[in-house]
Amino acid sequence: MLYLQNHKESKITVFERENFIGRQWEMSDDYPSLQAMGWSNNEIGSMQVQNGAWVCYQYPGYRGYQYILECDRHGGEYKHYREWGSHAHTFQVQSLRRVQQ
């Protein structure tokens, strides 16, 4: 069960390294390929969900392992990939999509 809020105002900030360090990028739309949109590598160190819920995918085009991140879980703060879910084994995230009703 997802604890959803207003999806029209979904917002997430991704960080280059864990613990919210390094280059950051705030997003409020779906991104089928982070590299195509300007993110320099295929990994994300940490994420902060300010609003809504997001599905993060291991590969571009919404493929591979999926991680559901919500602003109501962990206070929206995901400091390390191990907090993304029990099956998370890598920092690799290459596409993101908002959960919408």
Coordinates of N, CA, C and O in Angstrom, one line a residue:
M1 N 0.8 -1.2 0.0 CA 0.0 0.0 0.0 C 0.9 1.2 0.0 O 1.8 1.3 0.8
L2 N 0.6 2.2 -0.9 CA 1.3 3.4 -0.9 C 0.6 4.5 -0.2 O -0.7 4.6 -0.3
Y3 N 1.3 5.3 0.5 CA 0.7 6.5 1.1 C 0.9 7.7 0.2 O 2.0 8.3 0.2
L4 N -0.1 7.9 -0.6 CA 0.0 8.9 -1.7 C -0.5 10.2 -1.3 O -1.5 10.4 -0.6
Q5 N 0.1 11.3 -1.9 CA -0.4 12.6 -1.8 C -0.8 13.1 -3.1 O -1.1 12.4 -4.0
N6 N -0.6 14.4 -3.3 CA -1.0 15.1 -4.6 C 0.1 14.8 -5.6 O 1.2 15.3 -5.6
H7 N -0.2 14.0 -6.6 CA 0.7 13.6 -7.6 C 1.0 14.6 -8.7 O 2.0 14.6 -9.3
K8 N 0.2 15.6 -8.8 CA 0.4 16.7 -9.7 C 1.6 17.6 -9.3 O 2.2 18.3 -10.0
E9 N 2.0 17.4 -8.0 CA 3.1 18.2 -7.5 C 4.2 17.3 -7.0 O 4.9 17.7 -6.0
S10 N 4.4 16.2 -7.6 CA 5.5 15.2 -7.2 C 6.8 15.9 -7.4 O 7.0 16.6 -8.4
K11 N 7.7 15.7 -6.4 CA 9.0 16.3 -6.5 C 10.0 15.4 -5.8 O 9.7 14.9 -4.7
I12 N 11.2 15.2 -6.4 CA 12.2 14.4 -5.8 C 13.6 15.1 -6.2 O 13.7 15.7 -7.2
T13 N 14.5 15.0 -5.2 CA 15.9 15.5 -5.5 C 16.8 14.3 -5.4 O 16.8 13.5 -4.4
V14 N 17.6 14.1 -6.4 CA 18.6 13.0 -6.4 C 20.0 13.7 -6.2 O 20.2 14.8 -6.6
F15 N 20.8 12.9 -5.5 CA 22.2 13.3 -5.2 C 23.2 12.4 -5.7 O 23.0 11.2 -5.8
E16 N 24.4 12.9 -6.1 CA 25.4 12.2 -6.6 C 26.0 11.1 -5.7 O 26.4 10.0 -6.1
R17 N 26.1 11.4 -4.4 CA 26.6 10.5 -3.5 C 25.7 10.2 -2.3 O 24.7 11.0 -2.1
E18 N 26.0 9.2 -1.5 CA 25.1 8.9 -0.3 C 25.2 10.0 0.7 O 26.1 10.9 0.6
N19 N 24.2 10.1 1.6 CA 24.0 11.1 2.6 C 23.8 12.5 2.1 O 24.3 13.5 2.7
F20 N 23.2 12.6 0.9 CA 22.8 13.9 0.3 C 24.0 14.8 0.0 O 24.0 16.0 0.2
I21 N 25.1 14.2 -0.5 CA 26.3 14.9 -0.8 C 26.5 14.9 -2.3 O 26.2 14.0 -3.0
G22 N 27.2 16.0 -2.8 CA 27.6 16.1 -4.2 C 26.5 16.8 -5.0 O 25.6 17.4 -4.5
R23 N 26.7 16.7 -6.3 CA 25.8 17.3 -7.3 C 24.4 16.8 -7.0 O 24.1 15.7 -6.7
Q24 N 23.4 17.7 -7.2 CA 22.0 17.4 -7.0 C 21.2 17.8 -8.1 O 21.5 18.8 -8.8
W25 N 20.0 17.2 -8.3 CA 19.1 17.5 -9.3 C 17.7 17.3 -8.8 O 17.3 16.3 -8.4
E26 N 16.9 18.4 -8.9 CA 15.5 18.3 -8.5 C 14.6 18.0 -9.7 O 14.7 18.6 -10.7
M27 N 13.7 17.1 -9.5 CA 12.8 16.6 -10.6 C 11.4 16.6 -10.2 O 11.0 16.4 -9.1
S28 N 10.5 16.9 -11.2 CA 9.0 16.9 -10.9 C 8.3 16.3 -12.1 O 7.1 16.4 -12.2
D29 N 9.0 15.5 -12.9 CA 8.4 14.9 -14.1 C 9.1 13.5 -14.3 O 10.1 13.2 -13.7
D30 N 8.5 12.7 -15.2 CA 9.1 11.4 -15.5 C 10.3 11.6 -16.3 O 10.4 12.5 -17.2
Y31 N 11.3 10.7 -16.1 CA 12.6 10.8 -16.9 C 12.9 9.4 -17.4 O 13.4 8.6 -16.6
P32 N 12.7 9.1 -18.6 CA 13.0 7.7 -19.1 C 14.5 7.4 -19.2 O 14.9 6.3 -19.2
S33 N 15.3 8.5 -19.2 CA 16.8 8.3 -19.2 C 17.4 9.5 -18.6 O 17.4 10.6 -19.1
L34 N 18.0 9.3 -17.4 CA 18.6 10.4 -16.7 C 19.9 10.9 -17.4 O 20.1 12.1 -17.5
Q35 N 20.6 10.0 -18.1 CA 21.8 10.4 -18.8 C 21.4 11.3 -20.0 O 22.1 12.3 -20.3
A36 N 20.3 11.0 -20.7 CA 19.9 11.8 -21.8 C 19.4 13.2 -21.4 O 19.4 14.1 -22.1
M37 N 19.0 13.3 -20.1 CA 18.5 14.6 -19.6 C 19.6 15.3 -18.9 O 19.4 16.4 -18.4
G38 N 20.9 14.8 -18.9 CA 22.0 15.5 -18.4 C 22.7 15.0 -17.1 O 23.7 15.6 -16.7
W39 N 22.2 13.9 -16.5 CA 22.8 13.3 -15.3 C 24.1 12.6 -15.8 O 24.0 11.9 -16.8
S40 N 25.2 12.9 -15.2 CA 26.5 12.5 -15.8 C 26.9 11.0 -15.7 O 27.8 10.5 -16.4
N41 N 26.2 10.2 -14.8 CA 26.6 8.8 -14.6 C 25.3 8.0 -14.5 O 24.2 8.5 -14.5
N42 N 25.5 6.7 -14.3 CA 24.3 5.8 -14.1 C 24.0 5.4 -12.7 O 23.3 4.5 -12.5
E43 N 24.6 6.2 -11.8 CA 24.3 5.9 -10.3 C 23.8 7.1 -9.6 O 24.1 8.3 -10.0
I44 N 23.0 6.9 -8.6 CA 22.5 7.9 -7.7 C 22.8 7.5 -6.3 O 22.5 6.4 -5.9
G45 N 23.5 8.4 -5.5 CA 23.9 8.0 -4.2 C 22.8 8.1 -3.1 O 22.8 7.3 -2.2
S46 N 21.9 9.0 -3.3 CA 20.8 9.2 -2.3 C 19.7 10.0 -2.9 O 19.9 10.7 -3.9
M47 N 18.5 10.0 -2.3 CA 17.4 10.7 -2.9 C 16.5 11.2 -1.7 O 16.5 10.6 -0.7
Q48 N 15.9 12.3 -2.0 CA 15.0 12.9 -1.0 C 13.6 13.2 -1.8 O 13.6 14.0 -2.7
V49 N 12.6 12.5 -1.3 CA 11.2 12.7 -1.9 C 10.5 13.8 -1.1 O 10.2 13.6 0.0
Q50 N 10.3 14.9 -1.8 CA 9.6 16.0 -1.1 C 8.1 15.9 -1.2 O 7.3 16.3 -0.3
N51 N 7.6 15.3 -2.3 CA 6.1 15.1 -2.5 C 5.9 13.9 -3.4 O 6.6 13.7 -4.4
G52 N 4.8 13.2 -3.1 CA 4.4 12.1 -3.9 C 5.1 10.8 -3.7 O 5.8 10.6 -2.7
A53 N 5.0 9.9 -4.7 CA 5.7 8.6 -4.7 C 6.3 8.4 -6.1 O 5.8 8.9 -7.1
W54 N 7.5 7.8 -6.1 CA 8.3 7.6 -7.3 C 8.7 6.2 -7.5 O 8.9 5.5 -6.5
V55 N 8.8 5.7 -8.7 CA 9.3 4.4 -9.0 C 10.7 4.7 -9.7 O 10.7 5.4 -10.7
C56 N 11.7 4.2 -9.2 CA 13.1 4.3 -9.7 C 13.5 3.0 -10.4 O 13.2 1.9 -9.8
Y57 N 14.0 3.1 -11.6 CA 14.4 1.9 -12.3 C 15.9 1.8 -12.5 O 16.5 2.8 -12.7
Q58 N 16.4 0.6 -12.6 CA 17.8 0.3 -12.7 C 18.3 0.8 -14.1 O 19.4 1.3 -14.2
Y59 N 17.5 0.6 -15.1 CA 18.0 0.9 -16.5 C 17.1 2.0 -17.2 O 16.0 2.2 -16.8
P60 N 17.6 2.6 -18.2 CA 16.8 3.5 -19.0 C 15.5 2.8 -19.6 O 15.5 1.6 -19.7
G61 N 14.5 3.6 -19.9 CA 13.3 3.1 -20.5 C 12.4 2.3 -19.5 O 11.7 1.5 -19.8
Y62 N 12.6 2.6 -18.2 CA 11.8 2.0 -17.1 C 12.0 0.5 -17.1 O 11.0 -0.2 -17.0
R63 N 13.2 0.0 -17.1 CA 13.5 -1.4 -17.1 C 14.4 -1.8 -15.9 O 15.0 -0.9 -15.3
G64 N 14.4 -3.0 -15.6 CA 15.3 -3.5 -14.5 C 14.6 -3.5 -13.2 O 13.4 -3.4 -13.1
Y65 N 15.4 -3.6 -12.1 CA 14.9 -3.5 -10.8 C 14.1 -2.2 -10.6 O 14.5 -1.2 -11.1
Q66 N 13.1 -2.3 -9.7 CA 12.3 -1.2 -9.4 C 12.3 -0.9 -7.9 O 12.2 -1.8 -7.1
Y67 N 12.3 0.4 -7.6 CA 12.3 0.8 -6.2 C 11.2 1.8 -6.0 O 11.2 2.8 -6.8
I68 N 10.3 1.6 -5.1 CA 9.2 2.6 -4.8 C 9.7 3.5 -3.7 O 9.9 2.9 -2.6
L69 N 9.8 4.8 -3.9 CA 10.2 5.7 -2.8 C 9.0 6.7 -2.6 O 8.4 7.2 -3.6
E70 N 8.7 6.9 -1.3 CA 7.6 7.8 -1.0 C 8.1 8.9 0.0 O 9.0 8.7 0.8
C71 N 7.4 10.0 0.0 CA 7.7 11.1 1.0 C 7.3 10.7 2.4 O 7.8 11.2 3.4
D72 N 6.3 9.8 2.5 CA 5.8 9.4 3.8 C 6.6 8.2 4.5 O 6.3 7.8 5.6
R73 N 7.6 7.7 3.8 CA 8.4 6.6 4.3 C 9.8 7.2 4.5 O 10.3 8.0 3.7
H74 N 10.5 6.9 5.6 CA 11.8 7.4 6.0 C 11.8 8.9 6.0 O 12.8 9.5 5.8
G75 N 10.7 9.5 6.2 CA 10.6 11.0 6.1 C 10.9 11.5 4.7 O 11.3 12.7 4.6
G76 N 10.8 10.6 3.7 CA 11.2 11.0 2.4 C 12.7 11.0 2.1 O 13.1 11.3 1.0
E77 N 13.5 10.7 3.1 CA 14.9 10.7 3.0 C 15.5 9.2 2.8 O 15.3 8.4 3.6
Y78 N 16.2 9.0 1.7 CA 16.8 7.8 1.4 C 18.3 8.0 1.2 O 18.8 8.4 0.2
K79 N 19.0 7.9 2.3 CA 20.4 8.3 2.4 C 21.4 7.3 1.7 O 22.5 7.7 1.4
H80 N 20.9 6.1 1.5 CA 21.8 5.0 0.9 C 20.9 4.1 0.2 O 19.7 3.9 0.5
Y81 N 21.4 3.4 -0.9 CA 20.6 2.5 -1.7 C 20.0 1.4 -0.9 O 18.9 0.9 -1.3
R82 N 20.6 1.0 0.2 CA 20.0 -0.1 1.0 C 18.6 0.3 1.6 O 17.8 -0.5 2.0
E83 N 18.3 1.6 1.7 CA 17.0 2.1 2.2 C 16.0 2.1 1.1 O 14.8 2.4 1.4
W84 N 16.3 1.8 -0.2 CA 15.4 1.8 -1.3 C 14.5 0.6 -1.2 O 13.4 0.6 -1.8
G85 N 14.9 -0.5 -0.7 CA 14.1 -1.7 -0.6 C 15.0 -2.9 -0.3 O 16.2 -2.8 -0.4
S86 N 14.4 -4.0 0.1 CA 15.2 -5.1 0.6 C 16.0 -5.8 -0.6 O 16.9 -6.5 -0.3
H87 N 15.6 -5.6 -1.8 CA 16.3 -6.2 -2.9 C 17.3 -5.2 -3.6 O 17.8 -5.6 -4.6
A88 N 17.5 -4.1 -3.0 CA 18.4 -3.1 -3.6 C 19.9 -3.6 -3.4 O 20.3 -3.8 -2.3
H89 N 20.6 -3.7 -4.5 CA 22.0 -4.2 -4.4 C 23.0 -3.3 -5.1 O 24.1 -3.6 -5.2
T90 N 22.5 -2.1 -5.6 CA 23.3 -1.2 -6.3 C 22.8 0.2 -6.3 O 21.6 0.4 -6.1
F91 N 23.7 1.1 -6.5 CA 23.3 2.5 -6.6 C 22.7 2.9 -8.0 O 22.3 4.0 -8.3
Q92 N 22.7 1.9 -8.9 CA 22.4 2.1 -10.3 C 20.9 2.5 -10.4 O 20.0 1.6 -10.2
V93 N 20.6 3.7 -10.8 CA 19.2 4.1 -11.2 C 19.4 5.0 -12.4 O 20.2 5.9 -12.5
Q94 N 18.7 4.6 -13.5 CA 18.8 5.3 -14.8 C 17.5 5.9 -15.3 O 17.5 6.6 -16.3
S95 N 16.4 5.6 -14.7 CA 15.1 6.3 -15.1 C 14.2 6.3 -13.8 O 14.3 5.5 -12.9
L96 N 13.3 7.4 -13.8 CA 12.4 7.6 -12.7 C 11.0 7.9 -13.3 O 10.9 8.6 -14.3
R97 N 10.0 7.5 -12.6 CA 8.6 7.8 -13.0 C 7.8 8.1 -11.8 O 7.9 7.4 -10.8
R98 N 6.9 9.1 -11.9 CA 6.0 9.4 -10.8 C 4.9 8.4 -10.7 O 4.4 7.9 -11.7
V99 N 4.5 8.0 -9.5 CA 3.3 7.2 -9.3 C 2.1 8.1 -9.4 O 2.0 9.1 -8.7
Q100 N 1.2 7.8 -10.3 CA 0.0 8.6 -10.6 C -1.3 7.7 -10.4 O -1.2 6.5 -10.7
Q101 N -2.4 8.4 -10.0 CA -3.6 7.6 -9.9 C -4.4 7.7 -11.2 O -4.3 8.5 -12.0

